[in-house]
Each structure stands twice: as C-alpha cells, then as structure tokens.
Amino acid sequence: MRILLVEDDAGTAADIARALSAAGHLVSHVADGKQGLMEAIGGGFEVLVVDRMLPGLDGLGLVRALRAAGVATPALMLTARASLGDRVEGLDAGADDYLPKPFALPELLARVNALGRRPAAMAQEATVLRVADLEMDLLRRTVTRAGQRIDLQPREWRLLEYLLRHAGRVVTRSMLLEGVWDIHFDPRTSVVETHVSRLRAKLGEPHLIQTLRGAGYTIRPPDP
Amino acid sequence: MTALRRWAGTTGFRITLLHLALTLLGTLLLAGIGYWATSRFAVRQIAAEIERDVGVLLNAARLGGVPSLALSIEARIAADRGGTQFFLLSGPDGGRIAGNLALAPRQAGWSSIEVDTAREDSVMLAFGTALPANHFLLVGRDLAPVRALEAQLLGAAGWVGGAAILLALGGGLLVGRGVARRAASMERALAQVEEGRMEVRLDARPGGDEFDQLARRVNATLDRLQGTMEALRQVSDDIAHDLRTPLTRLRRRLESMEGAEEAVAECDRILEIFAALLRIAEVESGARRAAFAPVALDEVCATVAELYAPAAHENGQILVAQIDHGPAIQGDRELLVQMLANLVENAIRHGRADGTVRLTLEGQAITVADDGPGIPAEARDQVFRRFHRLEASRTTPGTGLGLALVAAVAELHGMRITLEDAQPGLRVRVAW
C-alpha cells in the first residue's frame, strides 16, 4: 500500500517508516502539517498516518480540512497525549482510528492494514463470512464448521465476527477490546487471551485462530 | 416549611430583618422625641396662660382689693365656655370666697391637682399664691387638651410606625431578593465551573456595585486558574511528548535487540506508570465532568463481569455477578469501566486461588469482594495512595496506581469507597 506518514519527530518517523516498509508498504514522509495536507489532497495514498501534534497545521486540523475537501482516504491518528477526550475529538474530526503513543509497532501495522483494505475489498453488505470450512451467516445468525452448527454466546459471536471481518489480517488485543467490548484501556490481566482461547476451542480442530506472539491474533485457513 | 427555613438562613432575610429593626428604631426615636417635645410645649403654653391669668388677677386685687378680685374671677369663670379654667379664692378662715373649685390645700407655687375623681386622668396644672391678709389664690387649667393632643400624637405615631414597618419589610425584601438573586446567579455559575466547565464566567456589569466588583475579581481568579490549568495541560502534553517519545524509541531499539526482553518489559512498566499518572491527574482535574452522560451501571457491571469471568476461571476462581437493574447515572462510562475493571482485577489477583470473586450491583452501591487474605483494618486507609502497595503484594505485578485511579474516578462521580472485611477477604464498596 502507499502510505503517507505525517510526523514531525524524526526518530519516531524513521522507526515507523522502517516498520511499514519492512511490511511491504510504500511510505512517503512529511514532517509538516500543511505539507501533509497538500500531499494527502494530491492523492494516491491508501492510508494516512498523521501525528496529532504537528508544526504548522495540527493533525486534527489536517484531517478536518481533508474531509472538508472531500478526501475520504482512511486516516490513523497518532498522539502522545494521554487525555481521555482526545480519542473522541480525533474521531469527530474525521480520523478513522486513533492510536495513543507509545504503541508497539505491530499494533500500528495491524491498524494500518485494517484501515487499508477496508472499503472495496470488505463488502460491508456481505451476509456470510467465511474462512476455510467455517461459516458465519449474519442474517440467520448461525455459525457452522464443516456443516456442524456451533452455538456461541453473544460476546463470542461478536469476537468471531470481528476476527472474520479482518480475516487474514492481524488484529491486536486492543483492537479486539475496542471493537468487541468498547473498552479503551489495556487491562493488565490477559483477559482477551482467555476469551480467544475459549472461542478457539469452541471452533474445534484444526485451529483457525492463530496467536501471533507480541502482535495479536489472526483467523485464517489452517496451514496445509 | 423547609423553604421558609432556607430563606431564614439567607443574607436577604438578615438584611430585611436589620432594615426592619433600624427603621423601627428610627421611627420610635423620632416619634418619642416629637411626643416629648410637643407635650412639653403644650404644658408650657398652659403654664404661661396660668401665669398671665395670675398676673391679671393680682393686678385686680391690688387695685380693687378682694371684692374686685372675686368679681374678676367670677367674670372669667362665666366667660370660660370650655370649662377648662379653675379658680379658688379662699379667705383667712379657709372658706371659699370665689371660684369653681372645692377647697384645696394651700400650696404656693406649681402643683398638679386632681379635678374630678370620677374622671380618670383629669389632672389640672395649678399655681397657688398667697395674698395679703391671709387670703389665698389658686389658678388652674385642665390638662385634658394636652392629654388629647398626646393621644393624637400616639395614634399618629402608630400609623407612621405601621407604615414604616411595611415599607421596611418591603424594602428589605426587595433589597434582600436582589442580593439573593445575584448570589444565586453567582452560585450557579460557580457550580458549573466546579463541574469542569472552566470557560463559564460570572455576570459583571461595567462599573457596577460591590457584586460586580466581586464578580470581576472572581472572573479574574477563574481566568488565572484556567490559565494555570491550561499551562499544566501543556506541561503534561510536553512531558508526554518529550519524555514518552524517546522512551518509546528506546523501547523499539531494545525490541529489535536479542535478549533484551527484560529491558523492554521495564520500559513498558515505566510507560505504563506514566500513562496511569497522567490519567489520574486528568481525572482529578475534573475536566472529564464536562463530558458526563447517562451511564447504565448494570451494563458496565455486566461488561466487566463478562470480560473477567474467563480470566478468573483460568485462575481457578469463580466470578459471581449479581446485577440488579437500576436507573442510569450521570458519568463517564470509560472511567467507570476502568474503575470496576481495576477492582475486579485486584480481587482476582489477591483473592484465594480457588476462591470466589463477587461483583454485586444493588441499590446505589457496587461491591467487589474476594475471599483472600484481605487487608488488615489499620492498613485500609493507605491503599488508595499513589504507589502504595502492601508488603504482601510487593512481589506480584502492578504499578500501585490501580486503586489511586479507582479513588480518583469515584471522587469524580461523587461516590464513596469503603473497604470492609468480607470474612474472609476484602470487600470494596462503592456507593453513591
């Protein structure tokens, strides 16, 4: 993917650019908000990664101006502020996701990937989500594995739906906490891990949900 | 009744009362002085008339002797239509020669004599004077007109006093209500500020009275406070940015090195403490209050219970949730979830390995109880302090900030936290 990175801290920018490039993305980096806005309007990017605090024009202003100009390129906003209201502010301004610093690079990668392939490939109207022989019918609200029906609790349903909607991609612990539980802090206890392993066990062998150490989880067909 | 009692405690009421008392005092003083002066003046006038009469009569006696005096007296009595003049001329034997008075004691000079025993208050002012050859003349005038005047004065004073009381009450109420209204509007504005709306200011007319001056002073203080808060926010932003960014870079460098897992974990711990401190500071500042919205606590409890149930199970524990449905409260869902999560996490971490953790929402209280070793009564007050950790838990992971955040969130929502003995174990009760 072509990614525009707008970040004024050279060290952080270099780290992010390196990680994104290593994951096979094409990264353009600018350090200034106004320049970032011009580049973003110029187009050709699939994802924008914008720091909130920037010289010239800050991240909020950048995204707001971009949306006002009718540019819908998904934007991930980064911030060093720990403030609670900031996320809401960022999303209100038109950002699609919000990641507080410090973050682990795998978290950033997972979120950029989730944003990047969202619109076209992810048909929002899909009524059946499928991975290998696992099927989730959103209309009939049934889950089957190789034709065998599996009963899920409401939360397990939402967890599986989230994983399936991001099938083949990495979802992180905090993405799951936000998407499934609407919880925006990281509990110390490995609560997500226990929920995921329960679901994994319920779905049966061979396991479809893989744990990627230090990164998160992914649902994909079992390795042959 | 309570409204009346509340009003009795206000400045308006005190001003009204004071105003009333002062007006009353002033009216009474004025009326008293007027009464005293007028009645004295009237008595003096009567005395002057008596003196004039005595002078005229003595003159008649000198010129024509006793018979002339007696004639004069009779003529005066005949001319007195009002019947307010009294005379007595007595001879050497003490018998009455002329006059309309019964025999009276021969007292020279001024005296007050009762005229008619049947009539109350019928006192006359009299002047007695000895004449040659042991004759005695007494000239008196009824004081009834003075008494009537006094009565009229008293009546007038009553009317004036009544009117003054009404005016004072009205004026006091008016002034008091004005004061009360200004004070109430100030109080409302300051309550909004207390709720975290730092941009609210008091009304202050340019120029204006003491209230406007006070309001301007309060506004200036609020400006300053807001400036300080913004500066503090800026500082935390700077700290967040300038310290966390290099720390994050450091963590990333370490991450890419072989065998530096412990250093990475240590970095994470520092960053975590940072985040927790900044968050506690933000909660304590009250700024989040501005974003309060209705929060269904039963949903919050259910979410947290559901989130932690498998983790408790993994730990060999059972998480029992007993959640009553209740009305929503005004609050910050995110913070309330975190508060409850911290409490449940603590209960799981410090509870008995194969024990039970209970989460209860009942009435206006949430309780989280474990059946672990609990906390000795004398140590309970300290656990909400920042970085405080009981000796026994030094070896378990944790920043020592979890309960400090719990305390800050509870305080923000006006909730009280109490630690109780669950016999065995610890029960944390959050009530509002």
XYZ file of C-alpha atoms in Angstrom:
656
model
C 0.000 0.000 0.000
C 1.026 3.626 -0.458
C 1.061 5.272 2.900
C 1.536 8.953 3.779
C 3.207 9.477 7.135
C 2.902 12.948 8.654
C 5.109 13.030 11.765
C 7.422 15.775 12.968
C 9.608 13.709 15.281
C 12.391 12.433 13.034
C 13.260 9.418 15.208
C 9.679 8.206 15.507
C 9.077 8.832 11.814
C 12.145 6.792 10.875
C 11.018 3.892 13.089
C 7.506 3.910 11.685
C 8.687 4.249 8.100
C 11.130 1.400 8.556
C 8.488 -0.883 10.049
C 5.908 -0.076 7.368
C 8.444 -0.531 4.591
C 9.535 -3.839 6.072
C 5.895 -4.927 5.909
C 5.918 -4.188 2.185
C 4.317 -0.734 2.145
C 5.441 2.325 0.215
C 5.931 5.192 2.663
C 6.101 8.926 1.942
C 7.086 11.018 4.920
C 6.500 14.717 5.560
C 7.166 16.492 8.838
C 4.830 19.453 8.493
C 1.037 19.637 8.747
C 0.390 21.952 5.789
C 2.678 19.989 3.534
C 0.967 16.826 4.726
C -2.411 18.259 3.751
C -1.168 19.138 0.248
C 0.283 15.668 -0.241
C -2.865 13.996 1.044
C -5.105 16.072 -1.215
C -2.743 15.318 -4.103
C -3.922 11.750 -3.615
C -2.553 8.397 -4.498
C -2.382 7.196 -0.897
C -4.377 4.363 0.520
C -3.778 5.164 4.200
C -2.681 8.283 6.074
C -0.800 8.071 9.355
C -0.992 11.511 10.995
C 0.567 12.661 14.224
C -1.763 14.858 16.231
C 0.805 17.423 17.300
C 2.444 18.924 14.240
C 4.046 22.232 13.370
C 2.071 24.460 11.009
C -1.239 22.640 10.993
C -2.000 20.075 13.680
C -3.338 16.596 12.985
C -6.927 17.471 13.864
C -6.908 20.458 11.522
C -5.310 18.407 8.787
C -7.916 15.661 8.899
C -10.743 18.167 9.211
C -9.521 20.112 6.185
C -9.063 16.899 4.256
C -12.606 15.715 4.966
C -13.940 19.158 4.122
C -12.165 18.862 0.788
C -13.980 15.584 0.190
C -10.949 13.336 0.513
C -12.007 10.108 2.233
C -8.630 8.370 2.451
C -8.662 6.433 5.760
C -6.579 8.187 8.420
C -4.957 6.796 11.546
C -4.176 9.477 14.080
C -1.253 9.144 16.471
C -0.997 11.089 19.687
C 1.330 11.433 22.616
C -1.441 12.851 24.746
C -2.875 10.560 27.354
C -6.050 12.584 27.633
C -9.288 10.648 27.539
C -11.295 13.101 25.468
C -8.725 13.144 22.688
C -9.888 9.963 21.017
C -13.422 11.262 20.657
C -12.065 14.570 19.363
C -9.871 12.808 16.846
C -12.665 10.598 15.578
C -15.040 13.561 15.444
C -12.543 15.455 13.305
C -12.762 12.654 10.769
C -9.974 10.248 11.687
C -10.885 6.581 11.195
C -8.763 5.201 14.015
C -6.796 6.602 16.876
C -3.614 5.233 18.402
C -2.099 6.738 21.538
C 1.679 6.792 21.904
C 3.527 4.821 22.985
C 2.444 1.974 20.777
C 4.124 -1.196 19.704
C 4.937 -1.249 16.014
C 2.922 -4.434 15.372
C -0.103 -2.553 16.735
C 0.449 0.233 14.203
C 0.933 -2.265 11.382
C -2.226 -4.151 12.274
C -4.291 -0.966 12.409
C -2.869 0.380 9.150
C -3.692 -2.924 7.477
C -7.180 -2.937 8.923
C -7.785 0.567 7.577
C -6.205 -0.022 4.203
C -8.313 -2.821 2.923
C -11.496 -1.622 4.468
C -13.566 -0.064 1.685
C -13.680 -2.053 -1.553
C -12.457 -5.496 -0.590
C -14.502 -5.589 2.606
C -18.028 -5.725 1.359
C -19.934 -4.321 4.316
C -23.118 -5.887 2.968
C -21.699 -9.409 2.976
C -24.184 -11.651 4.742
C -21.945 -14.680 5.057
C -18.406 -14.507 6.418
C -16.245 -17.478 5.581
C -12.804 -18.869 6.448
C -11.961 -22.400 5.309
C -14.903 -24.556 6.381
C -16.143 -22.053 8.972
C -19.218 -20.041 8.009
C -20.933 -17.221 9.836
C -24.367 -16.364 8.466
C -25.155 -12.859 9.641
C -28.799 -12.991 8.615
C -29.709 -16.334 10.093
C -27.285 -15.744 12.957
C -25.722 -19.177 12.699
C -22.160 -20.389 12.807
C -21.226 -23.717 11.243
C -17.978 -25.579 10.899
C -17.997 -28.213 8.130
C -21.771 -28.052 8.268
C -21.857 -28.651 12.056
C -23.643 -25.977 13.965
C -21.725 -24.217 16.761
C -23.569 -22.352 19.499
C -21.932 -19.104 20.574
C -22.561 -16.686 23.404
C -23.355 -13.119 22.225
C -19.865 -11.880 23.063
C -18.209 -14.880 21.406
C -20.304 -14.092 18.351
C -19.029 -10.524 18.254
C -15.456 -11.669 18.781
C -15.679 -14.151 15.917
C -17.426 -11.626 13.670
C -14.650 -9.109 14.319
C -11.978 -11.682 13.530
C -13.777 -12.817 10.393
C -14.251 -9.278 9.142
C -10.472 -8.933 9.420
C -9.758 -12.443 8.139
C -6.207 -12.985 7.008
C -5.050 -9.844 8.794
C -3.636 -9.322 12.228
C -5.887 -7.901 14.889
C -4.314 -6.778 18.116
C -5.509 -7.165 21.670
C -6.519 -3.525 21.938
C -8.318 -3.636 18.584
C -10.394 -6.504 19.971
C -11.025 -4.689 23.263
C -12.239 -1.634 21.349
C -14.187 -3.463 18.669
C -15.784 -6.182 20.767
C -16.060 -4.749 24.275
C -15.913 -0.993 23.619
C -13.120 -0.798 26.180
C -10.359 1.705 25.556
C -7.688 0.803 28.051
C -5.451 -2.185 28.346
C -6.292 -4.441 31.285
C -3.227 -5.999 32.859
C -4.733 -9.411 33.123
C -4.719 -11.425 29.927
C -8.485 -11.222 29.573
C -8.516 -11.161 25.798
C -6.253 -14.189 25.578
C -8.653 -16.265 27.667
C -11.651 -15.200 25.585
C -9.838 -16.002 22.357
C -8.653 -19.410 23.533
C -12.189 -20.311 24.593
C -13.529 -19.362 21.194
C -10.692 -21.219 19.507
C -11.519 -24.350 21.439
C -15.211 -23.994 20.611
C -14.474 -23.784 16.893
C -12.687 -27.144 17.030
C -9.688 -28.651 15.286
C -7.729 -27.782 13.273
C -7.421 -24.330 14.874
C -8.355 -21.394 12.702
C -7.473 -18.616 15.142
C -3.727 -18.201 15.378
C -1.920 -16.313 18.107
C 0.985 -14.238 16.821
C 3.269 -13.635 19.760
C 3.715 -9.984 20.541
C 1.413 -8.966 17.701
C -2.094 -10.286 18.142
C -4.406 -12.772 16.508
C -5.484 -13.721 13.050
C -8.096 -16.026 11.655
C -7.033 -17.882 8.522
C -7.257 -21.312 6.930
C -5.013 -23.821 8.720
C -1.589 -24.360 7.246
C -1.713 -27.320 4.898
C -41.560 24.976 55.757
C -38.091 23.990 54.599
C -38.218 26.761 52.006
C -39.028 29.177 54.832
C -36.188 27.814 56.918
C -33.847 28.080 53.969
C -34.932 31.641 53.425
C -34.347 32.397 57.102
C -30.708 31.440 56.570
C -30.133 33.809 53.660
C -28.456 37.181 53.541
C -31.702 38.557 52.125
C -33.502 37.603 55.296
C -30.840 39.110 57.534
C -30.815 42.311 55.519
C -34.612 42.508 55.716
C -34.521 41.956 59.473
C -31.786 44.507 60.041
C -33.502 47.014 57.808
C -36.737 46.488 59.706
C -35.091 46.853 63.117
C -33.252 50.017 62.135
C -36.302 51.634 60.558
C -38.377 50.742 63.609
C -35.756 52.143 65.952
C -35.526 55.358 63.927
C -39.293 55.802 63.802
C -39.647 55.163 67.548
C -36.855 57.602 68.376
C -38.344 60.285 66.151
C -41.868 59.741 67.475
C -40.616 59.705 71.067
C -38.764 62.983 70.706
C -41.727 64.566 68.886
C -44.127 63.360 71.548
C -41.973 64.577 74.407
C -41.300 67.988 72.817
C -44.898 68.584 71.771
C -46.399 67.625 75.105
C -43.825 69.728 76.952
C -44.594 72.666 74.683
C -48.331 72.289 75.278
C -47.858 72.151 79.082
C -45.594 75.203 78.955
C -48.215 77.066 76.997
C -50.835 76.226 79.611
C -48.440 77.284 82.334
C -47.890 80.590 80.543
C -51.650 81.153 80.334
C -51.958 80.424 84.055
C -49.146 82.900 84.789
C -50.867 85.526 82.678
C -54.175 84.921 84.498
C -52.453 85.082 87.881
C -50.789 88.373 86.852
C -54.068 89.918 85.707
C -55.905 88.756 88.862
C -53.164 90.021 91.213
C -53.357 93.335 89.433
C -57.128 93.447 90.011
C -56.584 92.599 93.727
C -54.035 95.383 94.127
C -56.328 97.941 92.523
C -59.715 96.933 93.930
C -58.985 94.565 96.821
C -60.596 91.197 97.423
C -64.081 92.164 96.116
C -62.630 93.267 92.804
C -60.586 90.042 92.628
C -63.689 87.959 93.368
C -65.590 89.788 90.618
C -62.808 89.234 88.150
C -62.750 85.544 88.972
C -66.478 85.193 88.528
C -66.317 87.050 85.209
C -63.589 84.701 83.962
C -65.491 81.614 85.019
C -68.574 82.931 83.223
C -66.560 83.590 80.056
C -64.923 80.143 80.067
C -67.145 78.103 77.741
C -64.865 75.100 77.637
C -64.830 74.693 81.387
C -61.127 74.211 81.486
C -60.259 77.090 83.812
C -60.343 76.653 87.552
C -60.083 79.314 90.261
C -60.244 79.382 94.010
C -60.049 82.412 96.260
C -60.139 81.484 99.912
C -60.347 83.768 102.879
C -58.384 83.838 106.138
C -60.765 81.280 107.647
C -60.055 78.959 104.741
C -63.554 79.343 103.311
C -64.175 79.868 99.599
C -64.817 83.432 98.649
C -64.965 82.927 94.938
C -64.135 80.272 92.336
C -65.298 76.995 90.929
C -63.037 74.691 92.887
C -63.677 72.803 96.071
C -61.305 73.616 98.890
C -57.796 72.656 98.086
C -54.623 72.612 100.173
C -52.943 75.994 100.295
C -49.834 75.141 98.395
C -47.903 78.002 96.935
C -46.294 77.598 93.552
C -46.887 74.964 90.886
C -48.806 71.764 91.592
C -50.890 69.119 89.893
C -54.327 68.666 91.320
C -56.972 66.108 90.548
C -60.055 67.945 89.307
C -62.674 65.295 89.174
C -62.175 61.983 90.953
C -64.810 60.369 88.749
C -62.978 61.163 85.544
C -59.768 59.359 85.014
C -56.732 61.339 84.113
C -58.436 64.688 84.855
C -55.468 66.476 86.238
C -55.035 70.211 86.178
C -51.967 72.291 86.402
C -52.360 74.867 89.181
C -50.472 77.841 90.570
C -51.114 78.935 94.118
C -50.156 82.293 95.527
C -50.704 83.830 98.965
C -52.438 87.222 99.100
C -52.210 89.875 101.804
C -54.439 89.363 104.869
C -54.093 85.614 104.675
C -56.091 85.226 101.524
C -55.020 82.555 99.015
C -55.474 82.406 95.261
C -55.255 79.219 93.200
C -55.469 79.354 89.408
C -55.610 76.128 87.455
C -56.168 74.804 83.954
C -57.285 71.401 82.882
C -54.553 69.325 81.206
C -57.139 67.319 79.228
C -56.337 69.146 75.957
C -52.699 68.159 76.400
C -53.738 64.583 77.072
C -55.913 64.660 73.944
C -53.002 66.001 71.969
C -50.790 63.279 73.370
C -53.353 60.647 72.443
C -53.492 62.050 68.938
C -49.724 62.045 68.746
C -49.657 58.400 69.867
C -52.254 57.498 67.275
C -50.281 59.236 64.553
C -47.114 57.536 65.739
C -48.893 54.207 65.470
C -49.857 54.872 61.864
C -46.418 56.128 60.966
C -44.792 53.163 62.720
C -47.032 50.684 60.928
C -46.322 52.285 57.586
C -42.605 52.304 58.389
C -42.683 48.596 59.230
C -44.427 47.809 55.969
C -42.028 49.979 53.999
C -39.033 48.482 55.792
C -40.280 44.951 55.154
C -40.951 45.718 51.512
C -37.656 47.498 51.038
C -35.783 44.778 52.881
C -37.432 42.074 50.812
C -36.655 43.964 47.643
C -33.021 44.543 48.567
C -32.691 41.066 50.030
C -34.190 39.482 46.959
C -31.853 41.435 44.741
C -28.913 40.286 46.821
C -30.213 36.737 46.891
C -30.728 36.721 43.144
C -27.220 37.979 42.446
C -25.753 35.486 44.902
C -27.790 32.655 43.379
C -26.648 33.505 39.859
C -23.035 33.605 41.071
C -23.514 30.275 42.795
C -24.988 28.702 39.677
C -22.096 29.900 37.538
C -19.511 28.675 40.043
C -21.256 25.297 40.282
C -20.835 24.963 36.524
C -17.145 25.794 36.889
C -16.888 23.158 39.596
C -18.368 20.667 37.164
C -15.392 21.255 34.914
C -16.774 23.939 32.603
C -13.817 26.246 33.077
C -14.993 28.718 30.422
C -18.062 29.849 32.410
C -17.808 33.354 33.909
C -19.956 35.422 36.297
C -22.043 38.345 35.025
C -20.337 41.659 35.791
C -21.701 44.998 34.607
C -19.093 47.607 33.794
C -18.722 49.970 36.744
C -21.390 48.383 38.887
C -21.695 47.714 42.590
C -19.769 45.516 45.017
C -21.292 42.433 43.464
C -19.969 43.393 40.068
C -16.594 44.110 41.588
C -16.665 40.773 43.358
C -17.754 39.044 40.152
C -14.917 40.692 38.247
C -12.462 39.580 40.901
C -13.803 36.024 40.792
C -13.638 36.086 36.996
C -10.034 37.246 37.131
C -9.266 34.394 39.530
C -11.001 31.946 37.202
C -9.037 33.309 34.235
C -5.881 32.724 36.156
C -6.961 29.266 37.242
C -7.889 28.361 33.703
C -4.542 29.674 32.519
C -2.789 27.581 35.127
C -4.800 24.522 34.170
C -4.022 25.051 30.525
C -0.363 25.537 31.368
C -0.491 22.319 33.384
C -2.123 20.555 30.479
C 0.546 21.969 28.215
C 3.204 20.734 30.620
C 1.684 17.259 30.716
C 1.465 17.323 26.953
C 5.098 18.343 26.793
C 6.079 15.696 29.312
C 4.004 13.183 27.434
C 5.563 14.164 24.166
C 9.141 14.898 25.152
C 9.601 12.011 27.566
C 7.406 9.310 26.186
C 8.543 9.700 22.611
C 12.219 8.980 23.358
C 11.159 6.245 25.769
C 9.102 4.679 23.032
C 12.073 4.903 20.672
C 14.264 3.310 23.295
C 11.738 0.527 23.695
C 11.714 -0.017 19.946
C 15.510 -0.212 19.778
C 15.536 -2.680 22.632
C 12.800 -4.687 20.972
C 14.944 -5.254 17.930
C 17.856 -6.480 20.048
C 18.359 -10.068 21.049
C 17.908 -10.932 24.699
C 16.601 -7.534 25.817
C 13.134 -8.756 26.801
C 13.574 -7.699 30.416
C 14.630 -4.202 29.403
C 11.590 -3.959 27.116
C 9.351 -5.074 29.965
C 10.932 -2.445 32.198
C 10.302 0.180 29.534
C 6.694 -0.921 29.319
C 6.392 -0.579 33.058
C 7.727 2.979 33.009
C 5.415 3.902 30.144
C 2.512 2.319 31.956
C 3.202 4.283 35.140
C 3.409 7.403 33.012
C 0.077 6.752 31.379
C -1.534 5.954 34.732
C -0.188 9.116 36.394
C -1.326 11.337 33.541
C -4.718 9.715 33.560
C -5.131 10.111 37.343
C -4.126 13.762 37.032
C -6.685 14.266 34.291
C -9.433 12.583 36.305
C -8.550 14.598 39.403
C -8.666 17.864 37.461
C -12.407 17.287 36.991
C -12.170 18.187 33.308
C -13.932 14.948 32.387
C -17.079 16.096 34.169
C -17.934 18.259 31.184
C -18.354 15.079 29.116
C -20.664 13.307 31.575
C -23.531 11.398 30.008
C -26.056 8.868 31.296
C -24.291 5.567 32.028
C -26.146 2.313 32.642
C -24.204 0.811 35.514
C -25.821 -2.590 35.069
C -24.381 -2.712 31.547
C -20.971 -1.581 32.846
C -21.012 -4.265 35.569
C -22.162 -6.926 33.114
C -19.425 -5.991 30.622
C -16.694 -6.120 33.241
C -18.021 -9.361 34.743
C -18.237 -10.944 31.324
C -14.763 -9.690 30.395
C -13.100 -11.101 33.502
C -15.058 -14.310 34.027
C -12.740 -16.464 31.840
C -9.633 -14.909 33.415
C -10.943 -15.751 36.882
C -11.753 -19.253 35.678
C -8.218 -19.621 34.347
C -7.055 -18.696 37.852
C -9.238 -21.438 39.337
C -11.648 -18.837 40.683
C -15.333 -18.265 40.085
C -16.575 -14.788 39.287
C -20.132 -14.421 40.528
C -22.012 -11.379 39.299
C -25.284 -10.332 40.867
C -26.517 -7.307 38.997
C -29.809 -5.550 39.715
C -31.242 -3.277 37.071
C -31.241 0.306 38.144
C -31.504 3.792 36.729
C -28.582 5.220 34.781
C -26.286 7.715 36.484
C -24.515 10.739 35.048
C -20.924 9.752 34.476
C -18.054 8.748 32.249
C -18.558 5.186 31.043
C -14.943 4.658 30.072
C -13.694 5.671 33.516
C -16.360 3.664 35.334
C -15.472 0.570 33.309
C -11.828 1.066 34.158
C -12.594 1.627 37.837
C -14.587 -1.568 38.036
C -12.042 -3.484 35.957
C -9.291 -2.405 38.357
C -11.329 -3.565 41.344
C -12.180 -6.931 39.781
C -8.581 -7.387 38.637
C -7.386 -6.707 42.176
C -9.899 -9.151 43.586
C -8.773 -11.840 41.150
C -5.103 -11.142 41.806
C -5.322 -11.000 45.585
C -8.176 -13.462 46.117
C -7.819 -17.082 47.124
C -6.536 -19.287 44.285
C -9.634 -21.478 44.116
C -11.966 -18.946 45.671
C -14.867 -16.783 44.592
C -14.909 -13.185 43.414
C -18.271 -11.485 43.797
C -19.402 -8.460 41.843
C -22.686 -7.020 43.062
C -24.769 -4.074 41.918
C -27.550 -3.478 44.379
C -29.437 -0.263 45.025
C -26.949 2.549 44.969
C -23.801 0.555 45.591
C -21.417 -1.716 43.764
C -19.389 -4.162 45.805
C -16.463 -6.285 44.715
C -15.441 -8.956 47.205
C -12.845 -11.693 47.279
C -12.176 -14.393 49.856
C -8.425 -13.954 50.015
C -6.333 -12.759 52.936
C -7.972 -9.312 52.914
C -6.380 -6.143 54.226
C -5.869 -5.531 57.949
C -8.156 -2.746 59.195
C -5.278 -0.438 60.093
C -3.811 -0.624 56.574
C -7.047 0.033 54.693
C -6.781 3.828 54.581
C -3.432 3.736 52.868
C -4.213 1.550 49.893
C -5.704 4.398 47.848
C -2.472 6.355 47.999
C -0.348 6.543 44.918
C 2.341 3.859 44.671
C 1.168 2.289 47.876
C 1.453 -1.460 47.866
C 1.051 -3.786 50.785
C 4.168 -5.690 51.775
C 2.496 -8.950 50.867
C 1.887 -7.845 47.280
C 5.340 -6.427 46.566
C 6.187 -9.489 44.562
C 3.053 -9.533 42.414
C 2.910 -7.337 39.318
C 1.165 -3.963 39.493
C 2.005 -0.289 39.461
C 0.437 0.583 42.785
C -1.685 3.113 40.909
C -4.753 0.989 40.234
C -6.566 1.909 43.446
C -5.416 5.538 43.235
C -7.212 5.710 39.894
C -10.230 3.959 41.422
C -10.307 6.602 44.170
C -9.997 9.449 41.658
C -12.791 8.079 39.456
C -15.071 7.547 42.465
C -14.374 11.076 43.693
C -15.140 12.480 40.240
C -18.535 10.777 40.339
C -19.241 11.764 43.931
C -19.026 8.140 45.052
C -17.769 6.942 48.428
C -15.406 3.998 48.705
C -15.244 1.857 51.796
C -13.145 -1.207 52.423
C -14.838 -3.861 54.503
C -13.942 -7.195 55.955
C -15.682 -9.866 53.863
C -14.756 -12.500 56.477
C -12.631 -13.777 54.966
C -11.333 -11.455 52.297
C -11.733 -7.869 51.221
C -14.956 -6.221 50.152
C -14.735 -2.891 48.338
C -17.975 -0.946 48.378
C -18.528 1.960 46.000
C -21.701 3.823 46.932
C -23.344 6.982 45.654
